[in-house]
Coordinates of C-alpha atoms in Angstrom, one line a residue:
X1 CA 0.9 29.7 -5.7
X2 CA -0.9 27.5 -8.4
X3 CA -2.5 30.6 -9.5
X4 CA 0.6 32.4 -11.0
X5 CA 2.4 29.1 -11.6
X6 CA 4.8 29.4 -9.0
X7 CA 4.8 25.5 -8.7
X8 CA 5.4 25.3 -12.3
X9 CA 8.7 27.6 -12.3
X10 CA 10.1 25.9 -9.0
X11 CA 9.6 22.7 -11.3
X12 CA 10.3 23.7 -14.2
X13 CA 13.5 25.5 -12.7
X14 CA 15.1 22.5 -11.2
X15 CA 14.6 19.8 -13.8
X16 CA 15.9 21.6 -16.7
X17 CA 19.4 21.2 -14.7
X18 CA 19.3 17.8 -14.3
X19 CA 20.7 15.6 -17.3
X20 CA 20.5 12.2 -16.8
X21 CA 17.0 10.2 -16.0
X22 CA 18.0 8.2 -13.1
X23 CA 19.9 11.3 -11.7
X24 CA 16.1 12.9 -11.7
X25 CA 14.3 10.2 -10.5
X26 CA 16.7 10.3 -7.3
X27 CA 16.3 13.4 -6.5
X28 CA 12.5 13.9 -7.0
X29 CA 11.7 13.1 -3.3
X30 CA 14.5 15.6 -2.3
X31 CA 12.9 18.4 -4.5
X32 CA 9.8 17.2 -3.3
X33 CA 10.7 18.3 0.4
X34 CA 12.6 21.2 0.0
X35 CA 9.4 22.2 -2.5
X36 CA 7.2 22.1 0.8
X37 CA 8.1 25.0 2.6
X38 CA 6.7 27.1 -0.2
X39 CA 4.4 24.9 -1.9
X40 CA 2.6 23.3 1.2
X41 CA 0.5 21.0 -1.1
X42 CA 1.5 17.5 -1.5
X43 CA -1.3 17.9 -4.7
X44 CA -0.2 21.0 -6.1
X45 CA 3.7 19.7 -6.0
X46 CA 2.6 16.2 -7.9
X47 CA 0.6 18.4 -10.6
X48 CA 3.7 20.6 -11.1
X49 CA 5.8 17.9 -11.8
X50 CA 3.7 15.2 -13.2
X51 CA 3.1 16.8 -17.0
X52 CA 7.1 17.6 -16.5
X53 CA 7.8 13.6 -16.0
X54 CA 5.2 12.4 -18.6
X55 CA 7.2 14.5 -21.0
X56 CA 10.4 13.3 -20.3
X57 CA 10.2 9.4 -20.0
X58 CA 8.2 6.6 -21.2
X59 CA 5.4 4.9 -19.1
X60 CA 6.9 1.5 -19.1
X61 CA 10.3 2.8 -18.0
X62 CA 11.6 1.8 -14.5
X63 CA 12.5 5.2 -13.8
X64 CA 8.9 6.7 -14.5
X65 CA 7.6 3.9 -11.9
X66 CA 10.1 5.6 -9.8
X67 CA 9.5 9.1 -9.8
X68 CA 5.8 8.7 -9.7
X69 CA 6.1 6.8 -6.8
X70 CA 7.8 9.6 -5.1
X71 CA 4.9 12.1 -6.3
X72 CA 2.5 9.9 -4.7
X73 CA 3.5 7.7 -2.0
X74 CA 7.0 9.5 -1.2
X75 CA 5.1 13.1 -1.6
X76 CA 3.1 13.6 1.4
X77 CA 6.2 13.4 4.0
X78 CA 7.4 16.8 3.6
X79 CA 4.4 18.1 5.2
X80 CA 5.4 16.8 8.5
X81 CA 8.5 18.8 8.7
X82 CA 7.0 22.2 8.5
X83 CA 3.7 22.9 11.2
X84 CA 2.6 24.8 7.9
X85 CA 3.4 22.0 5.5
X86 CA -0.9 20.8 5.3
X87 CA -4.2 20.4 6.8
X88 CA -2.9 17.4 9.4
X89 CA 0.1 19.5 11.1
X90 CA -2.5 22.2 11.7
X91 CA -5.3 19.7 12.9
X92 CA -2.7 18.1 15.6
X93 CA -1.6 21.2 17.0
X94 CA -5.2 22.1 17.0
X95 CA -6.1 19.3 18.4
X96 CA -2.9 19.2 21.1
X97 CA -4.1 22.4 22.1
X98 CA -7.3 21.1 23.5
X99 CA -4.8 18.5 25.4
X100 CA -2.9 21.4 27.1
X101 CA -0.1 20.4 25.1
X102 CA 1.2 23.8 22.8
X103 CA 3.5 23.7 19.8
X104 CA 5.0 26.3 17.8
X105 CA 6.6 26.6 14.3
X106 CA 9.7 26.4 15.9
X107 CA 8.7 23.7 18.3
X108 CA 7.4 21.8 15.3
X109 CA 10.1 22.5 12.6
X110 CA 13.1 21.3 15.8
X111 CA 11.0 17.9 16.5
X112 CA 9.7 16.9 13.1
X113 CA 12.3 18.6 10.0
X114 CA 14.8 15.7 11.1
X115 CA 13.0 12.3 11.4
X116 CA 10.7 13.8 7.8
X117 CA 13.9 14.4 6.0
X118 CA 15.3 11.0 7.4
X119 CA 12.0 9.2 6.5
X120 CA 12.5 10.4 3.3
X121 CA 16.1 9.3 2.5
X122 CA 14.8 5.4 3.8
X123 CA 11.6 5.3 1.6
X124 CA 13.6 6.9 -1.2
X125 CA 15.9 4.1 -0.7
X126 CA 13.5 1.2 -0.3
X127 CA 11.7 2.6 -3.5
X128 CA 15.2 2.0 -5.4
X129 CA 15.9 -0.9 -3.9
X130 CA 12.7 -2.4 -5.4
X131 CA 12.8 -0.3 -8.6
X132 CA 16.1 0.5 -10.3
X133 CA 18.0 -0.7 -14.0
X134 CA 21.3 -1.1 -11.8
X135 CA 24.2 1.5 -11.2
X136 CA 25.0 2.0 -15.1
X137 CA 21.8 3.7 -15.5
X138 CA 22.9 6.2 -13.4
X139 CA 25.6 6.7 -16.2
X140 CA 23.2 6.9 -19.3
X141 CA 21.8 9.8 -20.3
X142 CA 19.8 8.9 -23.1
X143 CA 16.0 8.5 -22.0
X144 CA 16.4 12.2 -20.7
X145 CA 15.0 14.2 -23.6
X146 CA 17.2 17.1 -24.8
X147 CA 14.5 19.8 -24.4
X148 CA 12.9 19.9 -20.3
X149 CA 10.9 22.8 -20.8
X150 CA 6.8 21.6 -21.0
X151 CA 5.7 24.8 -22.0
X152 CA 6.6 27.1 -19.3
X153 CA 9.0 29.4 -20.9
X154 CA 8.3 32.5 -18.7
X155 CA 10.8 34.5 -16.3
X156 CA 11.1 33.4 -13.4
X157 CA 10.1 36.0 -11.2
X158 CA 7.5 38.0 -13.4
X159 CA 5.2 40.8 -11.7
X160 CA 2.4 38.2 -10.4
X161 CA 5.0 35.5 -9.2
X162 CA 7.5 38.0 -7.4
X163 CA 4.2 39.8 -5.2
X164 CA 3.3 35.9 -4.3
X165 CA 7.3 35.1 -3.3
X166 CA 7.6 38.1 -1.2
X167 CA 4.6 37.7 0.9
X168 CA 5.6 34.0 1.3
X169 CA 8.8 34.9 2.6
X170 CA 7.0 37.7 4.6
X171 CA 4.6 34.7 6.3
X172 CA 7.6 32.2 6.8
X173 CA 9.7 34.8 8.7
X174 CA 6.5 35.6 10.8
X175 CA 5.7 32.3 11.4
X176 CA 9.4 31.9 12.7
X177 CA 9.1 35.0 14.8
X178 CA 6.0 34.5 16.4
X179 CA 6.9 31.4 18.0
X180 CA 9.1 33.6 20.0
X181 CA 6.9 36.1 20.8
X182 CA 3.5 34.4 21.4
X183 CA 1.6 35.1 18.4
X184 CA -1.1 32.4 17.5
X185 CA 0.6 30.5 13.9
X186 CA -2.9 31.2 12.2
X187 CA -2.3 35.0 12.4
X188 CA 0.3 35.1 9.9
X189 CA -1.9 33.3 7.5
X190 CA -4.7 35.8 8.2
X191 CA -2.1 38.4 6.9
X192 CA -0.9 36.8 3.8
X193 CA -5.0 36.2 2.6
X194 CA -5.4 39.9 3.3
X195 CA -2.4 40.7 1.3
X196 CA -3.1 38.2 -1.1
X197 CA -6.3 39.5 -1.7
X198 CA -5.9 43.2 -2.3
X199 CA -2.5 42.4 -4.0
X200 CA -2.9 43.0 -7.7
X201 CA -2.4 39.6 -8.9
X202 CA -4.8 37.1 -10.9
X203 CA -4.4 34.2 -9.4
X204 CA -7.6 31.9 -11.3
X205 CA -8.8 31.8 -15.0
X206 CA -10.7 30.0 -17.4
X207 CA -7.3 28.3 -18.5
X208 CA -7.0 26.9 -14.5
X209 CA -10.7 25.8 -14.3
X210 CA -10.3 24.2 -17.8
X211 CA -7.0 22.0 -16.4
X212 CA -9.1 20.9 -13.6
X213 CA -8.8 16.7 -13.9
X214 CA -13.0 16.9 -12.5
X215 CA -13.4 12.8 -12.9
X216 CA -10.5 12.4 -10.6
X217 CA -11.9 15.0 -8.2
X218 CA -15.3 13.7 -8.0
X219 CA -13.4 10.0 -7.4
X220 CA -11.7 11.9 -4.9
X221 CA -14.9 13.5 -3.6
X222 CA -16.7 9.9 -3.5
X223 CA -14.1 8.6 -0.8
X224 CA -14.0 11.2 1.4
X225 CA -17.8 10.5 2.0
X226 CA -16.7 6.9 3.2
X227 CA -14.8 7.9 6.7
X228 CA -17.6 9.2 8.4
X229 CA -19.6 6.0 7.9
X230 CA -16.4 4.1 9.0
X231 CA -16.2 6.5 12.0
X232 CA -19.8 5.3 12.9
X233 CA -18.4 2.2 13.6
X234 CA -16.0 3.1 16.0
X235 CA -13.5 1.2 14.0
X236 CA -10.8 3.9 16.2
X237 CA -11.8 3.0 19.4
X238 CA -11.6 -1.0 18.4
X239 CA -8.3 -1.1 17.0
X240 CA -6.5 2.0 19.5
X241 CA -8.7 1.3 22.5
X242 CA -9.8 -2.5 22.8
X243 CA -6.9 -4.0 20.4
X244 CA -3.9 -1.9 21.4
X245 CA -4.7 -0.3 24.7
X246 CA -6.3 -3.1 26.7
X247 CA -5.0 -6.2 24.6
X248 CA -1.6 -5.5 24.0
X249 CA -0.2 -2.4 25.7
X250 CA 0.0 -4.5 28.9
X251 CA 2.5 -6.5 28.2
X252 CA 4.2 -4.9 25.6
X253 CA 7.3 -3.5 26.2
X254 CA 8.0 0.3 25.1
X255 CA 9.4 -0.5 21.9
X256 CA 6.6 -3.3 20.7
X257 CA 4.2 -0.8 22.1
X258 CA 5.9 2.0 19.1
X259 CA 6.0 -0.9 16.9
X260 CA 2.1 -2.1 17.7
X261 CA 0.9 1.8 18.0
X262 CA 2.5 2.4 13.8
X263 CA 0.7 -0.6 12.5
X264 CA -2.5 0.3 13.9
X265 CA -2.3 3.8 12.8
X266 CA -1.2 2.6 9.6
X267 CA -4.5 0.2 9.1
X268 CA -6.8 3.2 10.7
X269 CA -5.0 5.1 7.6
X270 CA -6.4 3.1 4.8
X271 CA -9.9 3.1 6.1
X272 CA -9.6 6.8 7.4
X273 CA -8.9 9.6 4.4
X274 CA -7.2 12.8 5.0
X275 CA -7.8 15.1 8.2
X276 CA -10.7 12.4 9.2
X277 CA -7.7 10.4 10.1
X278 CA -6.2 13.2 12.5
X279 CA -9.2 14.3 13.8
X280 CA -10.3 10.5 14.8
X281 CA -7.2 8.9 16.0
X282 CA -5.0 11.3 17.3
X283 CA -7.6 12.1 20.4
X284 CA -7.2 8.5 21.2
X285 CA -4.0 8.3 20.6
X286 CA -3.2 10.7 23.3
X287 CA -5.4 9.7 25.7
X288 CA -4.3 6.1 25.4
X289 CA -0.6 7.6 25.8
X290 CA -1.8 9.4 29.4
X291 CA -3.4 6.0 30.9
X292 CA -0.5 4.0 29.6
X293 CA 2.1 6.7 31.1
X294 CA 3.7 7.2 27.7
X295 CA 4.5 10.7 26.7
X296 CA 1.6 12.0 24.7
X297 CA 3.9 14.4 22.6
X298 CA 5.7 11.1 21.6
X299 CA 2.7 9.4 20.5
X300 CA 1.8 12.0 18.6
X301 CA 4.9 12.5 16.6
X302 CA 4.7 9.1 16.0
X303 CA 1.5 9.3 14.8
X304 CA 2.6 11.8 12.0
X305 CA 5.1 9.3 10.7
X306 CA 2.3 7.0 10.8
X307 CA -0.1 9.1 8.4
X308 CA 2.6 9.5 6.2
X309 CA 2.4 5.4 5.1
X310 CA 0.2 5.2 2.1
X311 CA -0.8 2.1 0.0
X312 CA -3.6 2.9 -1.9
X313 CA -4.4 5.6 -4.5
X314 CA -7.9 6.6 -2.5
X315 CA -5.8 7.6 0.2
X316 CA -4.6 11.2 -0.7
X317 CA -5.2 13.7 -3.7
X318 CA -1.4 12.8 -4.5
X319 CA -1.2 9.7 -4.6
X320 CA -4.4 10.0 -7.1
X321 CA -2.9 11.9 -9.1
X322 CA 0.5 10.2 -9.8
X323 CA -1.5 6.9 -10.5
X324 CA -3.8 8.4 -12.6
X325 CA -2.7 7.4 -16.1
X326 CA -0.1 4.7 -17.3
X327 CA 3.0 4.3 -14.8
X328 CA 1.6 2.9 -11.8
X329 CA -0.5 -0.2 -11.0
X330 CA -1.9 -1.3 -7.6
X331 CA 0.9 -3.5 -6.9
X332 CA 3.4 -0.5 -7.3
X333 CA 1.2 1.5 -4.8
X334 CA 1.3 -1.4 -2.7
X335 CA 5.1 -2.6 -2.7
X336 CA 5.7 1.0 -1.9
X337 CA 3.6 1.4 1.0
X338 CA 5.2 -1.7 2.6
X339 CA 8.9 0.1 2.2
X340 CA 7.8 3.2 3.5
X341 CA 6.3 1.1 6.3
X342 CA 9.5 0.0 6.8
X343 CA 11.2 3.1 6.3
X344 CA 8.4 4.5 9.2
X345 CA 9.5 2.0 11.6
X346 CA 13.1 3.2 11.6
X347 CA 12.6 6.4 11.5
X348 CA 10.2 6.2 14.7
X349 CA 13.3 4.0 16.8
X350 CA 15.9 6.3 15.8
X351 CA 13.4 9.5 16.6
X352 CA 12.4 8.3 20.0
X353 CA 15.7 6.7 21.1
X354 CA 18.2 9.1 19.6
X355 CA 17.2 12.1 18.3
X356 CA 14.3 13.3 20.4
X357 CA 16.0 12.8 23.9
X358 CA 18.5 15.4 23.1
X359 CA 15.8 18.0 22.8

């Protein structure tokens, strides 16, 4: 995808029909989401349209805190609507598996496409509730530059990017049809590397290596050596198993159990970075769900809405990457985390109580 600038296009492609800079900054957490499906990575998506941004609007605009807020923080939540949308969906089903508990794409997409997409119109929201220049803005188009184009003036669909759509669209539609006939979800993706590999495209150079941003990876690199201390400490089995489980589930009722269970995940989040997080907690999660009598599957979907509430910059690629540079400060990382904590909290009533009885 990154390889032929498919990201780039899908960009590149949507922003040059959107004329006004609030108008953008609006709809970057939509684009965002419907960019999932075929761009899975919440990193590859904020590279795409950060150097688009930066060339558009001023750092100490409103609007740029905005829509880097929505690469970083806002970002991630698309990947838990699609069972293909990143490392965490494919870790929980992994790890559900072992449970006895067996999701499809199908399964997934039914359960999950809903509460993402509605946990993305509340952060959205909160995010503009604590950043915006009033409803006139949305009337002015002058901090939009004339010209949206950042360099990428190529077609569309050249040789190298229409080989990499069609086997995309080949792996979605078998994803779709195996959860109907019982093929494993990885198989698909065994297909499309195969393809992808004798397909006669060029999908690295010396031009991608050289864009590489190598003091942000080895930041990045640095703190993902720091969970498996953390997980020394059983810091999991304290706060799910001690705190939550034997302290409070109790005499908590269901709903301040939901409410108890999101907090905690959310303060394992911080501490625990990327699939450590999934791999750690969600084990206990579902165990603590089968001696409680709560339904695991629940739990678990819960969980996901969890993971998706981020308030530092060490927490995700993504997040790095929008704060790298001049818009964002730790405050705006922070603010944000507490409105998409907010936002999660919702989403997770309206999920349990409304939307996933009917399934």
């Amino acid at each position: 995808i990154t390889g032929v600038d498919l990201h780039l296009a899908i960009a590149d492609l949507v922003v040059s029909r959107v004329g006004n800079v609030w108008k953008l900054a609006l709809a970057t957490p939509f684009v965002l989401f419907l960019m999932t499906l075929p761009v899975p990575s919440a990193t590859a998506r904020s590279l795409a349209l950060k150097p688009i941004f930066r060339s558009l609007i001023d750092s100490d605009t409103t609007a740029g805190i905005h829509m880097m807020l929505s690469l970083g923080v806002i970002n991630r939540i698309g990947g838990r609507a699609y069972l293909s949308g990143g490392l965490a969906a494919i870790l929980t089903v992994s790890v559900l598996d072992q449970y006895g508990y067996v999701l499809t794409w199908t399964d997934w997409l039914v359960h999950m496409w809903l509460p993402a997409l509605l946990l993305v119109v509340l952060s959205t929201a909160g995010i503009t509730l604590l950043y915006n220049d009033g409803v006139d803005a949305l009337l002015d188009d002058s901090e939009l530059a004339t010209d949206p184009n950042v360099g990428f003036d190529e077609p569309f669909f050249d040789h190298d990017r229409t080989i990499v759509v069609t086997l995309l669209g080949f792996v979605i539609v078998a994803w779709i049809g195996s959860s109907f006939v019982g093929i494993p979800e990885f198989v698909p993706l065994l297909v499309l590397l195969s393809l992808a590999f004798f397909a006669p495209i060029s999908v690295a150079d010396e031009r991608t290596l050289q864009g590489l941003n190598w003091n942000l990876l080895v930041f990045f690199g640095a703190a993902l050596s720091l969970p498996p201390v953390l997980a020394e400490t059983n810091i999991g089995e304290f706060l799910v198993q001690d705190v939550l489980g034997n302290i409070l589930a109790p005499s908590l009722s269901f709903p301040a159990f939901l409410a108890g269970l999101l907090c905690i995940l959310v303060l394992l989040r911080i501490v625990l970075i990327g699939a450590t997080f999934v791999i750690i907690a969600l084990p206990l999660v579902i165990q603590l769900a089968a001696a409680t009598g709560h339904d695991p599957l629940v739990v678990t979907f819960v969980s996901l809405i969890a993971g998706s509430v981020v308030f530092f910059p060490i927490q995700t690629p993504a997040t790095m990457v929008a704060f790298e540079g001049r818009y964002l400060t730790q405050r705006d990382t922070v603010l944000a985390g507490f409105a998409i904590l907010v936002a999660a909290l919702i989403t997770t009533y309206v999920s349990v109580y409304l939307y996933w009885p009917l399934l």
